[in-house]
Coordinates of C-alpha atoms and ligand atoms in Angstrom, one line a residue:
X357 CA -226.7 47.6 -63.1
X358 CA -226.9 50.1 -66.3
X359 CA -226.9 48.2 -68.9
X360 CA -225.4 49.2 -72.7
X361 CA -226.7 51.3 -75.3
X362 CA -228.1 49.2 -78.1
X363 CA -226.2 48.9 -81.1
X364 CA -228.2 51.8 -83.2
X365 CA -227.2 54.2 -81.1
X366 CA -223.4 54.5 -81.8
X367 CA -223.4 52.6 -84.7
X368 CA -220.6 55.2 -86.4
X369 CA -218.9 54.1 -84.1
X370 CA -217.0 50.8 -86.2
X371 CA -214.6 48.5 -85.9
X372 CA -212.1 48.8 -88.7
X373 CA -213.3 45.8 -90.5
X374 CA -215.7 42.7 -90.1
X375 CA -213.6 39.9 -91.3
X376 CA -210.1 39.5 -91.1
X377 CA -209.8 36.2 -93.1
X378 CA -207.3 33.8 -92.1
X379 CA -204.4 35.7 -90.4
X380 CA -201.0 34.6 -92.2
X381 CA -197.2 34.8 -90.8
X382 CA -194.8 37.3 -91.6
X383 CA -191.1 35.5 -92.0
X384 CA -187.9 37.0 -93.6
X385 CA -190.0 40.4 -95.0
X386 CA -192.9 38.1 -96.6
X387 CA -196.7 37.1 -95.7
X388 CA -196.9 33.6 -95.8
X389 CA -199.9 31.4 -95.1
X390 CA -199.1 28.8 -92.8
X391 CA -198.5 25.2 -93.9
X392 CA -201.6 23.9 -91.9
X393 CA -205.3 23.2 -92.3
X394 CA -205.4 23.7 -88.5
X395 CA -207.4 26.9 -87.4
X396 CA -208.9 28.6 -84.5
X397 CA -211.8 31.3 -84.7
X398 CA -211.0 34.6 -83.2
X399 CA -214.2 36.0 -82.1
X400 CA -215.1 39.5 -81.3
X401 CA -216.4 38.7 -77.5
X402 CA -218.8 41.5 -77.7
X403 CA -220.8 40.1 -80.1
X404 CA -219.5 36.4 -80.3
X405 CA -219.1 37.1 -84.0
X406 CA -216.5 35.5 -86.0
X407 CA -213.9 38.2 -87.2
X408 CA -211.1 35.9 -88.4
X409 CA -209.0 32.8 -88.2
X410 CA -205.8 32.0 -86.4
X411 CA -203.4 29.5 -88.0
X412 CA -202.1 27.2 -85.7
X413 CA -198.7 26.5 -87.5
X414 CA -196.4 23.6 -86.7
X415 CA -193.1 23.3 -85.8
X416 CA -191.8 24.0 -89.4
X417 CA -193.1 27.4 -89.5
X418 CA -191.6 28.7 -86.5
X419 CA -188.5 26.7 -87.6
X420 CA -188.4 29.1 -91.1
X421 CA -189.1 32.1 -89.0
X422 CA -186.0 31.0 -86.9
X423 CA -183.9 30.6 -89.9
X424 CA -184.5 34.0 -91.3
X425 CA -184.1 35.4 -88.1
X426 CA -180.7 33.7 -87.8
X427 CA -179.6 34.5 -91.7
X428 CA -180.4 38.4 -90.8
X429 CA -178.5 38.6 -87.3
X430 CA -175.1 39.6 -88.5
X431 CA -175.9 42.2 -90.9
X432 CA -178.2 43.9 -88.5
X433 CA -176.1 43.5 -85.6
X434 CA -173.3 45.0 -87.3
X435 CA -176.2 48.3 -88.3
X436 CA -174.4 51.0 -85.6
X437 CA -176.8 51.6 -83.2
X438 CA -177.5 55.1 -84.1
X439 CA -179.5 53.6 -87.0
X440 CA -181.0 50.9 -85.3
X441 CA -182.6 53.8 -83.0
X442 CA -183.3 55.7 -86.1
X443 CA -185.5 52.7 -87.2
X444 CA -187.2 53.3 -84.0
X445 CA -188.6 56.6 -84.6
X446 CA -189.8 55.4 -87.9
X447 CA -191.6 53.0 -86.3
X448 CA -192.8 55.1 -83.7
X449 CA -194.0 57.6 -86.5
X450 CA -196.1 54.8 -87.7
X451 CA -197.9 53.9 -84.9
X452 CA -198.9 57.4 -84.2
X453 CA -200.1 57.7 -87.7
X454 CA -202.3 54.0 -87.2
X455 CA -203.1 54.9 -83.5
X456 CA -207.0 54.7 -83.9
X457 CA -206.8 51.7 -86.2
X458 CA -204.4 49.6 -83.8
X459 CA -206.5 50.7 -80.5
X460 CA -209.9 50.0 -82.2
X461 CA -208.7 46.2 -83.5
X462 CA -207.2 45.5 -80.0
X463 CA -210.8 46.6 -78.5
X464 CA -212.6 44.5 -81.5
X465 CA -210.9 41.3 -80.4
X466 CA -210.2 41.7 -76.9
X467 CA -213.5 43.4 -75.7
X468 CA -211.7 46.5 -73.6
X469 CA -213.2 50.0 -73.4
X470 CA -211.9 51.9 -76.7
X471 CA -210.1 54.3 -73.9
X472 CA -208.1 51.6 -72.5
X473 CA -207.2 50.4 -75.7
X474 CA -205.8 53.9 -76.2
X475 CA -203.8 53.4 -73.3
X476 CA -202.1 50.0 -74.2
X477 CA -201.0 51.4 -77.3
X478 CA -200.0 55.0 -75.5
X479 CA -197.7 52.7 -73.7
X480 CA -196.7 50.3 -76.6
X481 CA -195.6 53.5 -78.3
X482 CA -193.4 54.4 -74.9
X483 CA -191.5 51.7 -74.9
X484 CA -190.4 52.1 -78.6
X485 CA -189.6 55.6 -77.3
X486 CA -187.3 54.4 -74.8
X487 CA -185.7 52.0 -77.0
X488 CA -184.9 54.7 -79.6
X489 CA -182.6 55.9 -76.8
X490 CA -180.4 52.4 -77.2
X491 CA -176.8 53.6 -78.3
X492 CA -176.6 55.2 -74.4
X493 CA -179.0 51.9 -73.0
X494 CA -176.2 49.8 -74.2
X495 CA -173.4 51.6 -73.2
X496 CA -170.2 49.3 -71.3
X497 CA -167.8 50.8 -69.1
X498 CA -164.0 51.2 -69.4
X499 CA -161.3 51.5 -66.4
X500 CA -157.8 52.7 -67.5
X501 CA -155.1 50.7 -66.1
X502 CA -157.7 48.5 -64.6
X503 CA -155.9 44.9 -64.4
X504 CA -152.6 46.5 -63.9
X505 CA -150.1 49.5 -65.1
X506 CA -150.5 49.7 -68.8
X507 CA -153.3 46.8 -69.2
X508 CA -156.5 48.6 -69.8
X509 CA -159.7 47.0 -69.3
X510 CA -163.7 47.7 -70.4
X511 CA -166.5 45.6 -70.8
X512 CA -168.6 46.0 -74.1
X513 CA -172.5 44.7 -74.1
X514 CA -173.2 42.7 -77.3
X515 CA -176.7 41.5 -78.8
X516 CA -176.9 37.7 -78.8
X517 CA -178.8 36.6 -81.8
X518 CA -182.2 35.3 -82.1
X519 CA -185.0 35.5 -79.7
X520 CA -188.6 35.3 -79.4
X521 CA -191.9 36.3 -77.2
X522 CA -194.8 34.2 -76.1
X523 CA -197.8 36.4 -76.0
X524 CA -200.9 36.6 -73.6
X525 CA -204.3 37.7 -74.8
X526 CA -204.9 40.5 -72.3
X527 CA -203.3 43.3 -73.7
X528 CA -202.1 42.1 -77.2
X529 CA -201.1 45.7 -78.0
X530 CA -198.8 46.3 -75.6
X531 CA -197.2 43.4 -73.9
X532 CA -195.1 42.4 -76.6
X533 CA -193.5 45.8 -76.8
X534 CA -192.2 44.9 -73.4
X535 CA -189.7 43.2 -75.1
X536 CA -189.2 43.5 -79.3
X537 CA -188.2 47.1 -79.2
X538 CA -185.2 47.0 -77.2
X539 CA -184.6 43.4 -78.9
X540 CA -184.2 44.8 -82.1
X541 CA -182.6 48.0 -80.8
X542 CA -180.1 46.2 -79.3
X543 CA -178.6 44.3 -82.3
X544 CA -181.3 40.9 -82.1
X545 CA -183.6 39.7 -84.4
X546 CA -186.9 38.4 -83.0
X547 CA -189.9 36.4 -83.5
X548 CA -193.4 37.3 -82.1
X549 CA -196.2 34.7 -81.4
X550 CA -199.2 36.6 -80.2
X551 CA -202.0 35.2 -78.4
X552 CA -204.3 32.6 -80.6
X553 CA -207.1 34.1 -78.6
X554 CA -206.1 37.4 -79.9
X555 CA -203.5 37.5 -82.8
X556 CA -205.1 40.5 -85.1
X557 CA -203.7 43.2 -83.3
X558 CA -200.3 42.4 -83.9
X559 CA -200.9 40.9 -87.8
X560 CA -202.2 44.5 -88.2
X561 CA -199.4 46.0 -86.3
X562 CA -196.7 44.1 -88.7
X563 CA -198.4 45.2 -92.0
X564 CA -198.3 48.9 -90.5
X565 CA -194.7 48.4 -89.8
X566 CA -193.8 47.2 -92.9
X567 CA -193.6 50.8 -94.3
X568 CA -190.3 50.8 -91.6
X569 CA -188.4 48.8 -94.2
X570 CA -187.1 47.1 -91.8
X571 CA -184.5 44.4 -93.7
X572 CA -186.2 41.1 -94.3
X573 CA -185.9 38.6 -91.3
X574 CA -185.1 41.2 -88.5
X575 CA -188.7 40.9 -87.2
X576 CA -191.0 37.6 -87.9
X577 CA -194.2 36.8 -86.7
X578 CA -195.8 33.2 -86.6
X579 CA -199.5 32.7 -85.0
X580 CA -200.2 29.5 -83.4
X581 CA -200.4 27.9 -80.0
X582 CA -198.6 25.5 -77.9
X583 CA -197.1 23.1 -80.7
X584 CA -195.2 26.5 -82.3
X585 CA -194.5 28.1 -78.7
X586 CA -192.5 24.8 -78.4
X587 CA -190.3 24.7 -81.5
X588 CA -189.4 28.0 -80.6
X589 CA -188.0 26.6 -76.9
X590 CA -186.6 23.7 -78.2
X591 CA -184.7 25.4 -80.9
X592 CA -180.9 25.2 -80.5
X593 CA -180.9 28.7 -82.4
X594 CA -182.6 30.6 -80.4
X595 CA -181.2 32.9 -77.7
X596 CA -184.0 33.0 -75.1
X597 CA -187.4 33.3 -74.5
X598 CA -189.6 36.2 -73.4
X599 CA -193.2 35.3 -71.8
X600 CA -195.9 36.7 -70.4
X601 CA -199.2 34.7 -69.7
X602 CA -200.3 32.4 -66.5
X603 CA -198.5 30.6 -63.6
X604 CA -198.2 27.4 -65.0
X605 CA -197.5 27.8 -68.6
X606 CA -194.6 30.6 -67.2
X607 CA -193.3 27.7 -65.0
X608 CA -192.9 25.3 -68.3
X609 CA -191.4 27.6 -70.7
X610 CA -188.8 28.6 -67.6
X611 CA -187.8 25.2 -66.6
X612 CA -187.8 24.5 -70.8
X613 CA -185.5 27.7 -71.3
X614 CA -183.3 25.8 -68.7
X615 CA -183.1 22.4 -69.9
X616 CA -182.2 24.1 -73.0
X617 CA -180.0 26.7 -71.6
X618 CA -181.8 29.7 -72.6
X619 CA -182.3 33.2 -71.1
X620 CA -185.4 33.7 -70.1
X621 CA -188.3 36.2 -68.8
X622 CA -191.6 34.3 -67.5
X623 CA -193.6 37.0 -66.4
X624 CA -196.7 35.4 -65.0
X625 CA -200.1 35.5 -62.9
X626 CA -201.4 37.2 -60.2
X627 CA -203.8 37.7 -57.2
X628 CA -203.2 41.5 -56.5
X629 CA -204.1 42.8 -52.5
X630 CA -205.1 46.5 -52.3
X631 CA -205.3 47.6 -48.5
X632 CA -207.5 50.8 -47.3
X633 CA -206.5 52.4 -44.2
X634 CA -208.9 53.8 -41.8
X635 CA -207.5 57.2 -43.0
X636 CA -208.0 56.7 -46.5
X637 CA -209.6 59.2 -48.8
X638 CA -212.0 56.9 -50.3
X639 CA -214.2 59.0 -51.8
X640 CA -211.4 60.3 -53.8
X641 CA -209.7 56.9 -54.3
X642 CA -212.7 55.3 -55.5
X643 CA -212.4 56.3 -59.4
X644 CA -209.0 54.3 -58.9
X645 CA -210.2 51.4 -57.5
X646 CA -213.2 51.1 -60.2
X647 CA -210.4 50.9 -62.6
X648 CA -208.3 48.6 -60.7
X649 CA -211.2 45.8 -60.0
X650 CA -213.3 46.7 -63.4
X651 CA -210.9 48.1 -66.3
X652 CA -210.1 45.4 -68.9
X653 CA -213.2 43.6 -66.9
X654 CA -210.5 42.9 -64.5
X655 CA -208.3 41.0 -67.5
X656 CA -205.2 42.7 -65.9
X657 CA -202.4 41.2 -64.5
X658 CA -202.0 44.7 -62.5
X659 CA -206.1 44.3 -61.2
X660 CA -207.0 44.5 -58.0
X661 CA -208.8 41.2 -56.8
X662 CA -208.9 41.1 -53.2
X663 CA -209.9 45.0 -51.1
X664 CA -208.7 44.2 -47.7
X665 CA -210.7 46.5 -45.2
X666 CA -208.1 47.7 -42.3
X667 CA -210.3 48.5 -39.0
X668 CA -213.4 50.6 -39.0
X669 CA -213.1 51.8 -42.5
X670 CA -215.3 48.2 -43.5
X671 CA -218.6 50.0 -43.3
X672 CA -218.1 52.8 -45.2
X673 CA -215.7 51.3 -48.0
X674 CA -218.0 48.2 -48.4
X675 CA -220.9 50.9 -48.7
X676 CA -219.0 52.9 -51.3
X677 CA -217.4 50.6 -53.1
X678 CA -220.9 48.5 -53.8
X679 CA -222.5 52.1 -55.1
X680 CA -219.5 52.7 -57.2
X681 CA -219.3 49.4 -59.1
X682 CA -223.5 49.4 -59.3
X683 CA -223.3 52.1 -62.3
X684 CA -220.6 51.0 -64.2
X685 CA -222.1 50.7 -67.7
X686 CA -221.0 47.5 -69.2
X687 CA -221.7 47.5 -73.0
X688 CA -219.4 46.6 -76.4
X689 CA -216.0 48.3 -76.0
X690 CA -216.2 50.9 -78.6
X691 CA -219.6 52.5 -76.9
X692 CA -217.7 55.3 -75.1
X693 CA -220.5 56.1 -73.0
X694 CA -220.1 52.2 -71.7
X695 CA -217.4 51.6 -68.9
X696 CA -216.7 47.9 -69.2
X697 CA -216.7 45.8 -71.8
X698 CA -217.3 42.0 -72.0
X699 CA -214.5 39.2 -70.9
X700 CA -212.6 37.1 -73.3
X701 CA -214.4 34.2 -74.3
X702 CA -217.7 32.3 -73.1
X703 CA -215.2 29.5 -71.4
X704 CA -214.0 32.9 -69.4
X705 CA -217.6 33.4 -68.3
X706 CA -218.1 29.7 -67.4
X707 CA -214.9 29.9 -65.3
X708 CA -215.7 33.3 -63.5
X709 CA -219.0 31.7 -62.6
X710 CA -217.6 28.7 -61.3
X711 CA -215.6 30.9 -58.6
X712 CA -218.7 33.0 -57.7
X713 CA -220.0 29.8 -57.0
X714 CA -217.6 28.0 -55.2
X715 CA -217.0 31.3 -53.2
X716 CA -220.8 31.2 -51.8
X717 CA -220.4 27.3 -51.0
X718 CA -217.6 28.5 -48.9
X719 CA -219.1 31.1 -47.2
X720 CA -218.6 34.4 -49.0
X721 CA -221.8 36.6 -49.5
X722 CA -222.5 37.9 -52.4
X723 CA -223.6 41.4 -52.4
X724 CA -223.4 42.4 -55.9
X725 CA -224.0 39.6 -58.6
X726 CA -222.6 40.6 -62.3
X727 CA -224.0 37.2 -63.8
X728 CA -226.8 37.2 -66.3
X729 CA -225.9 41.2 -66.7
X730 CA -227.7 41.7 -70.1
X731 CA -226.7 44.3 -73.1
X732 CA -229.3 44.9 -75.6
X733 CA -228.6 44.2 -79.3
X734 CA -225.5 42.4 -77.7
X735 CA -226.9 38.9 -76.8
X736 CA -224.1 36.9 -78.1
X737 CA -221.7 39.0 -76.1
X738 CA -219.5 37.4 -73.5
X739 CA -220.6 39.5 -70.3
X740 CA -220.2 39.7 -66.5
X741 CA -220.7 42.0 -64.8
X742 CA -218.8 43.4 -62.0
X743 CA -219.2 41.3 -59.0
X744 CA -218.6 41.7 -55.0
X745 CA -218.2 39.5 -53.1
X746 CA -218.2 40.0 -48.9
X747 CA -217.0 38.2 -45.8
X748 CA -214.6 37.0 -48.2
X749 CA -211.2 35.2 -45.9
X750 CA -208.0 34.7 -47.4
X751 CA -207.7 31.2 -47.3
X752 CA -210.9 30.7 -49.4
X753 CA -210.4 29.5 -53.4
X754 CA -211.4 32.5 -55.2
X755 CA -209.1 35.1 -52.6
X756 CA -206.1 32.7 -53.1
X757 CA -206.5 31.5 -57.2
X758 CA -206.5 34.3 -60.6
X759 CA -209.9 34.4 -61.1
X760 CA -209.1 36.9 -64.4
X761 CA -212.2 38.4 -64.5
X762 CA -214.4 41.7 -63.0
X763 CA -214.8 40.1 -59.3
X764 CA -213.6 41.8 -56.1
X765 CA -213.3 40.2 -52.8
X766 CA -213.7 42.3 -49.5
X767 CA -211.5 40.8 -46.7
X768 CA -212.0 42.5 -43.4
X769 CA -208.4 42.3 -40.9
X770 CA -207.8 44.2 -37.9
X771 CA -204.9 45.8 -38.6
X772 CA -201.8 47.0 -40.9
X773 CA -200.0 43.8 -39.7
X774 CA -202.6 41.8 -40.4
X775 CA -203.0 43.1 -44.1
X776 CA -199.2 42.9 -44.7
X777 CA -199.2 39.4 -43.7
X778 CA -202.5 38.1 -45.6
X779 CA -200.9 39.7 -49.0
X780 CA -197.7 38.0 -48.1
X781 CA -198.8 34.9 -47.7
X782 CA -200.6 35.2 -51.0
X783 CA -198.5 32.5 -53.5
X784 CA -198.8 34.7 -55.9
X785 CA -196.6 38.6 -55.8
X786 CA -197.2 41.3 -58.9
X787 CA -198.4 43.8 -57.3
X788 CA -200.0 45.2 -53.8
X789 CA -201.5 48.6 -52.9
X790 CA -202.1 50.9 -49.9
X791 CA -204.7 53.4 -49.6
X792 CA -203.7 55.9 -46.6
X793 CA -202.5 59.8 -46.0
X794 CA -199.4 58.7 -43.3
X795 CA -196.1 58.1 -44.8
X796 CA -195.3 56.2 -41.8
X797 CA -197.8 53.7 -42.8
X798 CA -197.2 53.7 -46.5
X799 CA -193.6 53.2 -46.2
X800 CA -194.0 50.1 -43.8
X801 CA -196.6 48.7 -46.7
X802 CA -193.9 49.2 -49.3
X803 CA -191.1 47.9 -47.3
X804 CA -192.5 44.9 -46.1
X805 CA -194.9 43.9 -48.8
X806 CA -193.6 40.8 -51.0
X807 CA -194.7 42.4 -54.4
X808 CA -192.8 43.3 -57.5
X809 CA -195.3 46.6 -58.4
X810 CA -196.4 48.2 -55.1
X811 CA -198.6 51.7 -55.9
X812 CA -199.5 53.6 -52.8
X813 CA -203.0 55.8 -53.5
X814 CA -202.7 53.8 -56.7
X815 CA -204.5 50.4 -57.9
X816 CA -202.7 50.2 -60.8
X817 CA -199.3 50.4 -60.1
X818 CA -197.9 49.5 -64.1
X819 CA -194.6 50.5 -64.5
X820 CA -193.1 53.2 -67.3
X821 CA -191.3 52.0 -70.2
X822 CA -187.7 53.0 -68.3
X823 CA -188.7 51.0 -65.4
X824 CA -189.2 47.7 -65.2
X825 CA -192.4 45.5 -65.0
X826 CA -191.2 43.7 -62.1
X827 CA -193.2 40.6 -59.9
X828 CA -191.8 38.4 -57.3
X829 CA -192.9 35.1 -56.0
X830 CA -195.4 32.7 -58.6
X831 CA -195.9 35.8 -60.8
X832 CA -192.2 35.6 -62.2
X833 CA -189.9 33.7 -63.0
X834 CA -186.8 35.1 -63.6
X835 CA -184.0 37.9 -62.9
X836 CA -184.4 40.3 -65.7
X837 CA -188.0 41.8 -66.1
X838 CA -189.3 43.5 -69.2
X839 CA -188.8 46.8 -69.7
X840 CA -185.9 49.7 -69.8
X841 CA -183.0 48.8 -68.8
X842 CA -183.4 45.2 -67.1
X843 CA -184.4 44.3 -70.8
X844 CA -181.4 45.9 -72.4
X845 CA -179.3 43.6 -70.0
X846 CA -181.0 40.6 -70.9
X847 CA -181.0 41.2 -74.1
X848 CA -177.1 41.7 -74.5
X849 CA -174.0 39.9 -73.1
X850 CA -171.3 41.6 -71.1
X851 CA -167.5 40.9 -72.9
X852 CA -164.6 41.7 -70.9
X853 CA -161.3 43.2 -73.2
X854 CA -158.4 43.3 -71.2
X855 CA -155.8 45.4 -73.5
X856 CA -152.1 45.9 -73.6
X857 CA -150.5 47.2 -75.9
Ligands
NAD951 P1 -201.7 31.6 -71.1 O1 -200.6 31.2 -70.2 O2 -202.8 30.8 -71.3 O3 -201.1 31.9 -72.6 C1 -200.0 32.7 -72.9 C2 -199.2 32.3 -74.1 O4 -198.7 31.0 -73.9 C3 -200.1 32.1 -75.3 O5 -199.4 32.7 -76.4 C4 -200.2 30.6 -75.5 O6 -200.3 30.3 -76.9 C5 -198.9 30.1 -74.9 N1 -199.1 28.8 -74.3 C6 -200.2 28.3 -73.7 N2 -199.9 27.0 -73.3 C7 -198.6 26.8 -73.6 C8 -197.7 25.6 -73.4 N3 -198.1 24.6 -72.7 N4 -196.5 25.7 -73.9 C9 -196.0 26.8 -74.5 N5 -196.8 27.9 -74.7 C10 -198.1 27.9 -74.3 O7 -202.1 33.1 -70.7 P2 -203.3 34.0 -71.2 O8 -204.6 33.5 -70.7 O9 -203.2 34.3 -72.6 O10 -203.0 35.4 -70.4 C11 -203.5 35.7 -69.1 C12 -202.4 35.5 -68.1 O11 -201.3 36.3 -68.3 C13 -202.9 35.8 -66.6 O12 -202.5 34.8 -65.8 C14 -202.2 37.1 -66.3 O13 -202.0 37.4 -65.0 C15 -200.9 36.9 -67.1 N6 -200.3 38.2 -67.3 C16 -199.2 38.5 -66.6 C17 -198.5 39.7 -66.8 C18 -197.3 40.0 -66.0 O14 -196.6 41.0 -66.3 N7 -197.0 39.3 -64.9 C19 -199.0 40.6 -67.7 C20 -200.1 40.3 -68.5 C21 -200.8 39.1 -68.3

């Protein structure tokens, strides 16, 4: 294991500021401090440094963020649609113009390579692309004479009023935009609450978009945690609820959205399979894996966890993939020379060990051990390195449970069958891959594979901004997913008009 640069060596290379202070909430087109002595510290997990601190705002706050958001709904949903879009482009102009900033603050808090920091806002800025295309998105449909001779009838799609996102702290530049843009595209107003783990991003974010003049109330943001996550459920006005984080919290705020009768999206965890075939191409594949197992230090709800080994391929892929992940340079995000940054917190690292550990009390062998990894000038860093662990079986803890960090599993099986069947019986179902030249074989994979995201040749099988992020089984809850058009439905109702005249 290489391991990172010490700090005098790229030091132009900066993070766009040490100290963010204590982050405040943006409600009805003001910053506001939030009314609460409560705080968490965000840390830069590279360093362990302090960079700022969230507020962890009661139920009041999100209550006067709902408010505003409710007081604004009928003037902006009455805005036509052509200038909704328009405020799109604005927006999207903005970004572009803060692109470094946004990238380098979501790689400051979060820990990612600077590169795939790039990418999460590449893709933020895709989706308010896609949304700028809204008048068409929202489009009804219209039959003449179609309830009888002279009764015309059409259905029009209309926003709904108020609704809100959860956050996760895994990608808190680009998640959210799964959802807001078409949101607000589509006639809504919304409220955001990142991540307390890893809220700057988006505070940063809002005080860029606040050159979009959009009108006050149309887009809030409140930081916190669990107590204002709840008053935004339990609220009578709001709409629904968009979420993305783990398995459990996803099942609460679905069955809460219910109790409530609320829309909602629960997009969740996952334990993602990716299967090489004896024909694979590995040598060419294994860039794509590296990314799959290692990028965002395996923080990705899209990562590959367990590499299932199909027939006499084992050797060879086990031999391959070992070398591969060996010279990944892990190191402080903003290094571009490193590969993979650190994990999200020193709790992450205690919890990542724990499954190494359990995994060699069951059995598994470890063959390459990214604990105690060390990065010079970077000793208060959160690190672990990337990890393999061999004669891995399905039914053991760390194949079957979200580990969310850089550690890959190889399970050997005999056969196609045998693969298809181990990732089925996973509980969990974002996202599986094959690895193979036969289109036979491929096509079986994606037919039969209980997954929502299924990339064949490809580890990382994240959906475009048109389509949607999908997930099946524990990883979503749900009928809508984020994303294009599903999103645009969720977001709107469907009225009938049946006309005579
Ligand atoms: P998390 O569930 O801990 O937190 C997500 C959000 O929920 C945070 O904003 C948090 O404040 C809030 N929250 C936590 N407990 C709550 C409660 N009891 N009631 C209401 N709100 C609560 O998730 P995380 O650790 O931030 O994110 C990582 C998880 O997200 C992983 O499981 C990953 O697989 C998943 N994820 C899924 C997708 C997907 O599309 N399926 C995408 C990205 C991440």
């Amino acid at each position: 294991m290489r391991a990172g640069v010490a700090m005098g060596e790229f030091n132009c290379l900066k993070a766009p500021k040490e100290d963010y202070g204590t982050l405040k909430n943006y409600i009805d087109g003001e910053w506001v401090e939030a009314t609460t002595d409560r705080t968490l510290d965000v840390e830069n997990p590279a360093t362990g440094e302090i960079i700022g601190k969230v507020p962890l705002s009661p139920a009041a706050d999100m209550e006067a963020a709902i408010k505003a958001a409710n007081d604004a709904y009928w003037d902006w949903r009455s805005t036509p649609p052509i200038v909704r879009a328009r405020y799109m482009f604005k927006i999207k102009d903005l970004l572009e113009k803060n692109f470094e900033e946004i990238s380098r603050v979501a790689t400051q808090e979060h820990g990612k390579h600077i590169d795939e920091a790039r990418g999460e806002t590449r893709r933020a800025i895709e989706n308010v692309e896609t949304a700028a295309g809204i008048p068409t998105m929202m489009m009804g449909y219209h039959l003449e004479d179609g309830a009888a001779k002279n009764i015309d009838e059409m259905v029009v799609r209309q926003p709904m009023g108020v609704f809100g996102h959860i956050a996760p702290f895994n990608f808190p530049g680009m998640v959210p935009y799964w959802f807001w843009p078409y949101a607000l595209a589509t006639g809504n107003t919304f409220i955001l609450k990142p991540s307390e783990q890893t809220p700057i991003t988006l505070q940063r974010t809002f005080e860029v978009l606040e050159d979009a003049d959009l009108p006050p109330g149309v887009f809030n943001l409140v930081n916190g945690d669990k107590t204002a996550a709840d008053a935004m459920l339990d609220s009578p006005d709001v709409q629904g609820v968009t979420f993305v984080g783990s398995t459990p919290v996803g099942k609460h705020i679905y069955a809460r959205c219910g109790e409530t009768g609320k829309r909602c999206i629960a997009q969740a965890g996952a334990k993602n399979f990716l299967t090489v075939m004896p024909d694979a191409e590995i040598d060419r594949a294994m860039p794509n894996m590296m990314a799959s197992f290692f990028g965002n230090s395996g923080q990705r709800c899209l990562a590959g966890a367990n590499l299932v080994a199909v027939g006499d391929i084992y050797d060879e892929l086990k031999e391959k993939f070992v070398a591969a992940a060996s010279k990944l340079k892990v190191g402080p995000g903003l290094d571009e020379s490193c590969q993979m940054g650190p994990v999200i917190s020193a709790k992450s690292v205690e919890r990542i060990h724990g499954y190494i550990e359990g995994a060699v009390k069951q059995g598994a062998r470890l063959i390459l051990d990214g604990r105690g990894v060390e990065v010079p000038g970077y000793e208060g860093g959160h690190w672990v390195g990337p990890t393999i662990l061999d004669d891995s079986t399905p039914e053991m803890t760390h194949c079957q449970e979200e580990i969310f960090g850089p550690v890959a599993s190889i399970i050997r099986v005999a056969d196609l069958e045998e693969a298809i069947r181990i990732t089925n019986a996973s509980p969990f179902g974002n996202s599986a891959s094959i690895y193979t030249q036969s289109g036979r074989v491929a096509r079986t994979f994606q037919y039969k594979c209980q997954a929502g995201n299924i990339g064949v040749n490809l580890g990382i099988p994240a959906p475009m901004a048109y389509f949607p992020f999908a997930g099946q089984k524990d990883s979503f809850f749900g009928n809508m997913h984020g994303q294009g058009s599903d999103v645009v439905q969720f977001f709107t109702d469907s009225k009938v008009l049946i006309i005579r005249w």
